[in-house]
Short mmCIF file of C-alpha atoms and ligand atoms in Angstrom, two decimals:
data_model
loop_
_atom_site.label_atom_id
_atom_site.label_comp_id
_atom_site.label_asym_id
_atom_site.label_seq_id
_atom_site.Cartn_x
_atom_site.Cartn_y
_atom_site.Cartn_z
CA MET S 666 -115.79 -95.34 33.56
CA MET S 667 -116.35 -93.30 30.42
CA THR S 668 -117.98 -89.89 30.14
CA ARG S 669 -118.70 -88.08 26.90
CA THR S 670 -118.72 -84.28 26.84
CA GLN S 671 -118.12 -81.47 24.37
CA VAL S 672 -115.22 -79.72 26.10
CA GLY S 673 -112.78 -81.43 28.47
CA ILE S 674 -111.08 -78.90 30.74
CA VAL S 675 -107.96 -79.66 32.75
CA GLY S 676 -107.70 -77.26 35.71
CA ALA S 677 -110.45 -75.98 37.99
CA GLY S 678 -108.90 -72.60 38.76
CA PRO S 679 -110.62 -69.40 37.66
CA ALA S 680 -109.84 -69.97 33.95
CA GLY S 681 -111.20 -73.52 33.78
CA LEU S 682 -114.28 -72.86 35.91
CA MET S 683 -115.15 -69.59 34.21
CA LEU S 684 -114.86 -71.23 30.80
CA SER S 685 -117.10 -74.09 31.90
CA HIS S 686 -119.63 -71.54 33.21
CA LEU S 687 -119.61 -69.41 30.03
CA LEU S 688 -119.97 -72.48 27.82
CA SER S 689 -122.90 -73.78 29.86
CA LEU S 690 -124.73 -70.47 29.33
CA ASN S 691 -124.72 -71.39 25.64
CA GLY S 692 -125.75 -74.97 26.13
CA ILE S 693 -122.26 -76.46 25.68
CA ASP S 694 -121.38 -79.09 28.23
CA SER S 695 -117.97 -79.63 29.73
CA VAL S 696 -116.18 -81.65 32.37
CA VAL S 697 -113.55 -79.94 34.53
CA ILE S 698 -110.94 -81.89 36.47
CA ASP S 699 -108.23 -80.82 38.90
CA ASN S 700 -105.66 -82.76 40.84
CA ARG S 701 -106.04 -80.44 43.82
CA THR S 702 -108.94 -80.80 46.24
CA ARG S 703 -111.40 -77.96 46.56
CA LEU S 704 -110.05 -77.24 50.03
CA GLU S 705 -106.46 -77.06 48.80
CA ILE S 706 -107.41 -74.48 46.20
CA GLU S 707 -109.47 -72.47 48.70
CA ASN S 708 -106.60 -72.41 51.17
CA THR S 709 -103.99 -71.09 48.75
CA VAL S 710 -103.51 -67.34 49.19
CA ARG S 711 -103.46 -65.67 45.79
CA ALA S 712 -103.57 -62.13 44.44
CA GLY S 713 -106.41 -59.74 44.98
CA ILE S 714 -107.09 -57.22 42.22
CA LEU S 715 -109.84 -57.54 39.60
CA GLU S 716 -110.12 -55.23 36.62
CA ALA S 717 -113.61 -53.74 36.31
CA ASP S 718 -114.24 -55.97 33.25
CA SER S 719 -113.36 -59.05 35.31
CA ALA S 720 -115.74 -58.02 38.11
CA ARG S 721 -118.48 -57.34 35.55
CA LEU S 722 -117.91 -60.73 33.94
CA LEU S 723 -118.55 -62.43 37.29
CA ALA S 724 -121.62 -60.34 38.06
CA ASP S 725 -123.19 -60.04 34.59
CA THR S 726 -122.91 -63.72 33.67
CA GLY S 727 -124.59 -64.74 36.91
CA VAL S 728 -121.60 -66.28 38.70
CA SER S 729 -122.17 -64.10 41.74
CA ASP S 730 -122.80 -60.51 42.68
CA ARG S 731 -120.76 -61.02 45.84
CA VAL S 732 -117.84 -59.24 44.16
CA LEU S 733 -119.95 -56.06 43.97
CA ARG S 734 -121.17 -56.48 47.57
CA ASP S 735 -118.05 -57.67 49.38
CA GLY S 736 -115.34 -56.38 47.04
CA HIS S 737 -113.85 -52.94 47.50
CA PRO S 738 -113.69 -50.57 44.54
CA HIS S 739 -110.29 -48.88 44.33
CA GLU S 740 -110.15 -45.74 42.24
CA GLY S 741 -106.39 -45.40 42.30
CA ILE S 742 -103.09 -46.52 43.77
CA ASP S 743 -100.20 -44.76 45.44
CA LEU S 744 -96.73 -44.93 43.99
CA ARG S 745 -94.35 -44.19 46.83
CA PHE S 746 -90.73 -43.20 46.26
CA GLY S 747 -88.26 -40.83 47.88
CA GLY S 748 -90.40 -41.26 50.99
CA GLU S 749 -93.45 -39.56 49.40
CA SER S 750 -96.71 -40.91 48.01
CA HIS S 751 -97.98 -39.96 44.56
CA ARG S 752 -101.53 -40.98 43.73
CA ILE S 753 -102.51 -42.31 40.32
CA ASP S 754 -106.22 -41.55 39.97
CA PHE S 755 -107.67 -44.25 37.68
CA ARG S 756 -111.17 -42.84 37.73
CA ALA S 757 -110.01 -39.37 36.61
CA LEU S 758 -107.53 -40.73 34.05
CA VAL S 759 -109.44 -43.56 32.37
CA GLY S 760 -112.90 -43.48 33.93
CA GLU S 761 -112.56 -46.92 35.54
CA SER S 762 -111.63 -48.40 38.88
CA VAL S 763 -110.47 -51.85 39.94
CA TRP S 764 -111.85 -54.15 42.64
CA LEU S 765 -110.00 -55.58 45.58
CA TYR S 766 -111.51 -59.06 45.69
CA PRO S 767 -109.22 -62.01 46.42
CA GLN S 768 -108.77 -64.75 43.84
CA THR S 769 -109.77 -67.29 46.49
CA ASP S 770 -113.22 -65.68 46.61
CA VAL S 771 -113.40 -65.70 42.81
CA PHE S 772 -112.68 -69.41 42.94
CA VAL S 773 -115.33 -70.06 45.63
CA ASP S 774 -117.94 -68.08 43.66
CA LEU S 775 -117.15 -70.01 40.47
CA ALA S 776 -117.10 -73.41 42.17
CA ASN S 777 -120.44 -72.65 43.87
CA ALA S 778 -121.96 -71.43 40.60
CA ARG S 779 -120.86 -74.60 38.81
CA SER S 780 -122.35 -76.86 41.45
CA ARG S 781 -125.54 -74.71 41.61
CA ASP S 782 -125.92 -75.11 37.81
CA GLY S 783 -125.21 -78.84 37.78
CA GLY S 784 -121.70 -78.52 36.31
CA ASP S 785 -119.43 -81.56 36.28
CA VAL S 786 -116.28 -80.61 38.22
CA ARG S 787 -114.05 -83.30 39.69
CA PHE S 788 -111.52 -82.23 42.28
CA GLY S 789 -108.76 -84.30 43.84
CA VAL S 790 -108.03 -86.52 40.83
CA ARG S 791 -104.61 -88.02 40.08
CA ASP S 792 -102.52 -89.53 37.27
CA THR S 793 -104.03 -87.16 34.70
CA CYS S 794 -103.04 -87.54 31.07
CA VAL S 795 -104.51 -86.13 27.90
CA ASP S 796 -104.82 -87.27 24.29
CA VAL S 797 -104.95 -84.42 21.81
CA ASP S 798 -105.52 -86.39 18.60
CA ALA S 799 -108.51 -88.41 19.81
CA PRO S 800 -109.39 -85.79 22.42
CA ALA S 801 -109.74 -87.29 25.88
CA ILE S 802 -108.64 -86.85 29.48
CA ARG S 803 -107.74 -89.93 31.52
CA PHE S 804 -107.33 -89.84 35.30
CA VAL S 805 -108.04 -91.64 38.54
CA ASP S 806 -110.82 -89.91 40.46
CA SER S 807 -110.88 -89.11 44.18
CA ASP S 808 -112.53 -92.50 44.86
CA GLY S 809 -109.70 -94.33 43.09
CA VAL S 810 -111.76 -95.15 39.98
CA ALA S 811 -110.08 -94.92 36.56
CA GLN S 812 -111.95 -92.44 34.39
CA GLU S 813 -111.93 -91.38 30.78
CA VAL S 814 -113.57 -88.20 29.51
CA ARG S 815 -113.97 -88.14 25.72
CA CYS S 816 -114.54 -84.72 24.23
CA ASP S 817 -114.54 -82.68 21.02
CA LEU S 818 -112.08 -80.10 22.33
CA LEU S 819 -109.52 -80.12 25.13
CA VAL S 820 -108.65 -77.07 27.18
CA GLY S 821 -105.45 -76.83 29.22
CA ALA S 822 -106.22 -74.42 32.06
CA ASP S 823 -103.85 -76.29 34.33
CA GLY S 824 -101.64 -73.51 35.56
CA SER S 825 -97.98 -72.62 35.25
CA ARG S 826 -96.84 -76.24 35.54
CA SER S 827 -99.27 -77.31 32.81
CA ILE S 828 -99.08 -80.88 31.53
CA CYS S 829 -101.33 -79.97 28.58
CA ARG S 830 -98.79 -77.45 27.27
CA ASP S 831 -96.27 -80.28 26.86
CA GLN S 832 -98.52 -81.84 24.20
CA VAL S 833 -97.56 -79.15 21.71
CA PRO S 834 -94.60 -80.64 19.81
CA GLU S 835 -91.32 -78.95 20.62
CA ALA S 836 -90.67 -78.10 16.99
CA LEU S 837 -93.92 -76.15 16.79
CA ARG S 838 -93.79 -74.16 20.01
CA THR S 839 -91.94 -71.16 21.36
CA PHE S 840 -91.50 -70.43 25.04
CA SER S 841 -90.54 -66.79 25.68
CA PHE S 842 -89.56 -65.92 29.20
CA ARG S 843 -87.63 -63.68 31.54
CA GLU S 844 -86.43 -64.53 35.01
CA TYR S 845 -86.05 -61.93 37.76
CA PRO S 846 -83.27 -61.96 40.35
CA PHE S 847 -85.74 -61.44 43.21
CA ALA S 848 -88.93 -62.82 44.72
CA TRP S 849 -91.71 -61.51 46.99
CA PHE S 850 -92.03 -62.22 50.67
CA GLY S 851 -95.81 -62.22 51.19
CA ILE S 852 -97.58 -61.98 54.52
CA ILE S 853 -101.07 -61.86 55.92
CA THR S 854 -101.32 -59.87 59.11
CA GLN S 855 -104.13 -59.56 61.58
CA ALA S 856 -104.28 -55.77 61.70
CA PRO S 857 -106.43 -52.88 60.53
CA ARG S 858 -105.76 -51.29 57.12
CA SER S 859 -102.67 -49.14 56.88
CA ALA S 860 -103.96 -47.33 53.79
CA GLU S 861 -107.26 -47.15 51.92
CA GLU S 862 -105.68 -47.95 48.56
CA LEU S 863 -102.72 -50.07 47.47
CA VAL S 864 -99.29 -48.59 48.04
CA TYR S 865 -96.51 -49.63 45.64
CA ALA S 866 -93.27 -48.51 47.27
CA HIS S 867 -89.83 -48.04 45.72
CA SER S 868 -87.07 -47.72 48.32
CA PRO S 869 -83.31 -48.11 48.59
CA ARG S 870 -83.97 -51.41 50.43
CA GLY S 871 -86.20 -52.68 47.64
CA PHE S 872 -89.85 -52.82 46.70
CA ALA S 873 -92.81 -53.20 49.06
CA LEU S 874 -96.54 -53.50 48.38
CA ILE S 875 -99.18 -52.68 50.94
CA SER S 876 -102.45 -54.35 50.02
CA GLN S 877 -105.59 -55.15 51.96
CA ARG S 878 -107.99 -58.02 52.54
CA THR S 879 -110.67 -57.30 55.16
CA GLU S 880 -111.33 -55.03 58.13
CA THR S 881 -109.20 -57.36 60.24
CA HIS S 882 -106.61 -58.91 57.90
CA GLN S 883 -104.17 -57.28 55.49
CA ARG S 884 -101.85 -58.49 52.74
CA MET S 885 -98.36 -57.10 52.30
CA TYR S 886 -95.28 -58.04 50.33
CA PHE S 887 -91.65 -57.02 50.15
CA GLN S 888 -88.97 -57.83 47.63
CA CYS S 889 -86.53 -60.51 48.82
CA GLY S 890 -83.86 -62.77 47.39
CA PRO S 891 -85.26 -65.74 45.46
CA GLU S 892 -83.68 -68.21 47.90
CA THR S 893 -85.12 -66.56 51.03
CA ASP S 894 -86.45 -69.00 53.64
CA ALA S 895 -89.63 -67.43 55.05
CA ALA S 896 -89.52 -69.65 58.14
CA VAL S 897 -86.36 -68.04 59.58
CA TRP S 898 -87.81 -64.51 59.60
CA SER S 899 -89.25 -63.37 62.94
CA ASP S 900 -92.33 -61.15 62.96
CA ASP S 901 -90.20 -58.29 64.30
CA ARG S 902 -87.72 -58.57 61.49
CA ILE S 903 -90.50 -58.64 58.89
CA TRP S 904 -92.11 -55.50 60.33
CA GLU S 905 -88.78 -53.72 60.54
CA GLU S 906 -88.16 -54.44 56.87
CA LEU S 907 -91.65 -53.41 55.75
CA GLN S 908 -91.62 -50.21 57.84
CA ALA S 909 -88.20 -49.22 56.50
CA ARG S 910 -89.40 -49.57 52.92
CA VAL S 911 -92.38 -47.26 53.31
CA ALA S 912 -90.85 -44.76 55.76
CA GLY S 913 -90.67 -41.11 54.79
CA PRO S 914 -90.82 -37.54 56.07
CA ASP S 915 -94.64 -37.67 55.94
CA GLY S 916 -94.50 -40.14 58.84
CA PHE S 917 -96.39 -42.93 57.04
CA THR S 918 -96.21 -46.13 59.09
CA LEU S 919 -97.85 -49.52 58.84
CA LYS S 920 -100.28 -50.79 61.45
CA GLU S 921 -98.68 -53.93 62.80
CA GLY S 922 -100.26 -57.13 64.04
CA PRO S 923 -99.54 -60.85 64.33
CA ILE S 924 -98.37 -62.42 61.06
CA THR S 925 -100.68 -65.34 60.30
CA GLU S 926 -99.26 -66.43 56.95
CA ARG S 927 -95.91 -66.05 55.24
CA THR S 928 -94.65 -67.34 51.89
CA VAL S 929 -91.91 -66.55 49.43
CA LEU S 930 -93.36 -66.21 45.94
CA ARG S 931 -91.11 -66.68 42.97
CA PHE S 932 -92.27 -65.51 39.58
CA ARG S 933 -91.28 -64.96 36.02
CA SER S 934 -92.61 -63.58 32.77
CA PHE S 935 -93.56 -66.42 30.44
CA VAL S 936 -95.52 -66.91 27.20
CA ALA S 937 -96.10 -70.21 25.39
CA GLU S 938 -97.05 -69.90 21.73
CA PRO S 939 -99.13 -71.04 19.94
CA MET S 940 -102.08 -71.15 22.34
CA ARG S 941 -103.82 -73.68 20.12
CA TYR S 942 -102.54 -76.97 18.75
CA GLY S 943 -105.14 -79.09 16.94
CA ASN S 944 -107.90 -79.93 19.40
CA LEU S 945 -105.99 -78.41 22.34
CA LEU S 946 -106.39 -74.84 23.55
CA LEU S 947 -104.38 -73.33 26.41
CA ALA S 948 -105.73 -70.69 28.77
CA GLY S 949 -104.49 -68.67 31.75
CA ASP S 950 -101.22 -69.52 33.50
CA ALA S 951 -100.78 -72.64 31.35
CA ALA S 952 -100.08 -70.27 28.45
CA HIS S 953 -98.57 -67.27 30.21
CA THR S 954 -97.48 -65.95 33.58
CA VAL S 955 -96.64 -62.42 34.64
CA PRO S 956 -94.83 -61.02 37.66
CA PRO S 957 -97.45 -59.92 40.22
CA THR S 958 -96.46 -56.24 40.24
CA GLY S 959 -99.09 -55.35 37.65
CA ALA S 960 -101.89 -57.45 39.23
CA LYS S 961 -102.66 -58.87 35.80
CA GLY S 962 -102.48 -62.69 36.17
CA LEU S 963 -106.08 -63.53 37.08
CA ASN S 964 -107.42 -60.83 34.78
CA LEU S 965 -105.54 -62.23 31.81
CA ALA S 966 -106.91 -65.70 32.54
CA LEU S 967 -110.46 -64.33 32.52
CA ALA S 968 -109.78 -62.33 29.33
CA ASP S 969 -108.51 -65.55 27.66
CA VAL S 970 -111.64 -67.51 28.44
CA ARG S 971 -113.90 -64.72 27.32
CA VAL S 972 -112.37 -65.04 23.83
CA LEU S 973 -112.11 -68.81 24.11
CA SER S 974 -115.77 -69.35 24.98
CA GLU S 975 -116.76 -67.29 21.95
CA VAL S 976 -114.62 -69.22 19.46
CA VAL S 977 -115.56 -72.59 20.98
CA GLU S 978 -119.24 -71.69 20.59
CA ARG S 979 -118.71 -70.88 16.93
CA ALA S 980 -116.71 -74.06 16.40
CA LEU S 981 -119.17 -76.39 18.12
CA LEU S 982 -122.54 -74.77 17.55
CA LYS S 983 -122.03 -73.21 14.12
CA ASN S 984 -119.63 -75.80 12.78
CA ASP S 985 -117.05 -73.07 12.14
CA ARG S 986 -113.80 -74.75 13.18
CA ASP S 987 -111.77 -71.95 11.60
CA ALA S 988 -112.97 -69.80 14.50
CA LEU S 989 -110.48 -71.67 16.69
CA ASP S 990 -107.64 -70.14 14.66
CA GLU S 991 -108.64 -66.71 15.94
CA TYR S 992 -108.18 -67.60 19.58
CA GLY S 993 -104.39 -67.41 19.93
CA PRO S 994 -103.84 -64.19 17.99
CA ARG S 995 -106.72 -62.40 19.73
CA ALA S 996 -105.71 -63.53 23.22
CA LEU S 997 -102.01 -62.90 22.63
CA ALA S 998 -102.54 -59.27 21.62
CA ARG S 999 -103.72 -58.62 25.18
CA VAL S 1000 -101.22 -61.00 26.74
CA TRP S 1001 -98.24 -59.15 25.30
CA LYS S 1002 -99.56 -55.76 26.41
CA ALA S 1003 -99.97 -57.19 29.90
CA GLN S 1004 -96.49 -58.72 29.68
CA HIS S 1005 -95.04 -55.34 28.90
CA PHE S 1006 -97.03 -53.62 31.65
CA SER S 1007 -96.06 -56.20 34.28
CA TYR S 1008 -92.39 -56.13 33.25
CA TRP S 1009 -92.39 -52.34 33.26
CA MET S 1010 -93.98 -52.01 36.71
CA THR S 1011 -91.60 -54.65 38.05
CA THR S 1012 -88.39 -53.13 36.71
CA MET S 1013 -89.48 -49.58 37.61
CA LEU S 1014 -90.18 -50.43 41.25
CA HIS S 1015 -87.70 -53.13 42.31
CA ALA S 1016 -84.10 -52.72 43.43
CA LEU S 1017 -82.02 -54.55 40.84
CA PRO S 1018 -79.02 -56.38 42.29
CA GLY S 1019 -75.84 -54.70 41.08
CA ALA S 1020 -77.65 -51.46 40.20
CA THR S 1021 -75.35 -48.47 39.91
CA ASP S 1022 -76.11 -45.01 41.24
CA PHE S 1023 -77.05 -44.12 37.65
CA ASP S 1024 -79.56 -46.99 37.50
CA VAL S 1025 -81.28 -45.95 40.73
CA ARG S 1026 -81.44 -42.24 39.82
CA ARG S 1027 -82.80 -43.15 36.38
CA GLN S 1028 -85.50 -45.26 38.06
CA LEU S 1029 -86.47 -42.30 40.24
CA GLY S 1030 -86.52 -40.12 37.11
CA GLU S 1031 -88.84 -42.65 35.50
CA LEU S 1032 -91.16 -42.63 38.53
CA ARG S 1033 -91.22 -38.82 38.46
CA SER S 1034 -92.01 -38.88 34.73
CA VAL S 1035 -94.93 -41.20 35.36
CA THR S 1036 -96.40 -39.41 38.38
CA GLY S 1037 -95.58 -35.92 37.16
CA SER S 1038 -97.32 -36.06 33.81
CA GLU S 1039 -100.85 -36.84 32.81
CA ALA S 1040 -99.61 -38.86 29.82
CA GLY S 1041 -97.35 -40.93 32.07
CA SER S 1042 -100.02 -41.47 34.69
CA ARG S 1043 -102.60 -42.39 32.09
CA PHE S 1044 -100.27 -45.00 30.60
CA LEU S 1045 -100.05 -46.64 34.03
CA ALA S 1046 -103.80 -46.31 34.63
CA GLU S 1047 -104.65 -47.93 31.28
CA GLY S 1048 -102.40 -50.87 32.03
CA TYR S 1049 -103.50 -51.34 35.62
CA THR S 1050 -107.21 -51.18 34.86
CA GLY S 1051 -106.74 -53.17 31.64
CA CYS S 1052 -108.49 -50.36 29.72
CA TRP S 1053 -106.14 -50.41 26.78
CA PRO S 1054 -107.31 -48.58 23.68
CA ALA S 1055 -108.57 -51.19 21.19
C1 LIG I 1954 -102.70 -58.71 46.53
O1 LIG I 1954 -103.53 -58.05 47.19
O2 LIG I 1954 -102.42 -59.86 46.82
C2 LIG I 1954 -102.00 -58.07 45.39
C3 LIG I 1954 -102.41 -56.82 44.95
C4 LIG I 1954 -101.76 -56.21 43.89
C5 LIG I 1954 -100.69 -56.84 43.28
C6 LIG I 1954 -100.29 -58.10 43.70
C7 LIG I 1954 -100.94 -58.72 44.76
O3 LIG I 1954 -100.03 -56.22 42.28
#
């Protein structure tokens, strides 16, 4: 079966679906495919923080206003170290807040909006391959039928294990990355909130993050070794570890409950350049990943497709193919700021294996510099909210 479209998009995560949505607003048609089923994507627990610009993009372009109804605006975060909390007030420092609204909900909103608007999204496909020179996607659909989608432009929004990225010849591409000697142990617990805002905790036993989901379920993480097997940890041991990492003279404790989900998340910093090769454009995790400490991953994906939809419109509607050359440089300017921010938050807050007493005291000095000065706090607030000066 053959389908003809203007833009063929591999990957129906937030980047691929948002791009398809933005293009459709300008009368450009696209086909989106994903090898995961819709249910698989919906059942994967992902991160939860949206920059204000990301929330506005969802609401203002008519994806859904659910983010503004069901999301929770957060006007700051707590950095906790030495057993004390220090609030970074985003609203006071940069005039913006962020939204706690899980990526899973972003996905559901986008998938619903695409089906509401008659978008062509095919989940649960297999054996996907792409042709960049004569742009096309070939795959077997969920009914077992071989399909070919011919298009003018191909977009690889197919995540950190992208197959599209491999189409860029080795001689022309650069992969920049950094590995970290730790991972995150992530849980969902059935318990009330322990704090109104996110708590990023530095402790001698390592980093912990206290996040939220709903009135009844909360998300928390703690730094662990990359080889940790989540299955062997009892609930009691998990709570003991989390409580120890946030404990302090102020008596702050976490509200405990049954642990309904547990996973070890490994991560790295990664950037693939260029983001365009001929008819192929990469977006989101296919082009770059960040450690989750800065809550930037989903936001960067949405920032990519905002630029991408604009240049694709100029290329296809105004016959200005040179516009495509702008995509990589414009997207990468933001990507590298976010890379720095995510790396900085990660190295400032985690216990580094083999750290000396000097290293730990320097880290605490860094945290005091950030929380104790308006300039330091504003630097963090700009990065976290994504409100970087132009
Ligand atoms: C989350 O709620 O899952 C979350 C929040 C902030 C982060 C990472 C994850 O930095």
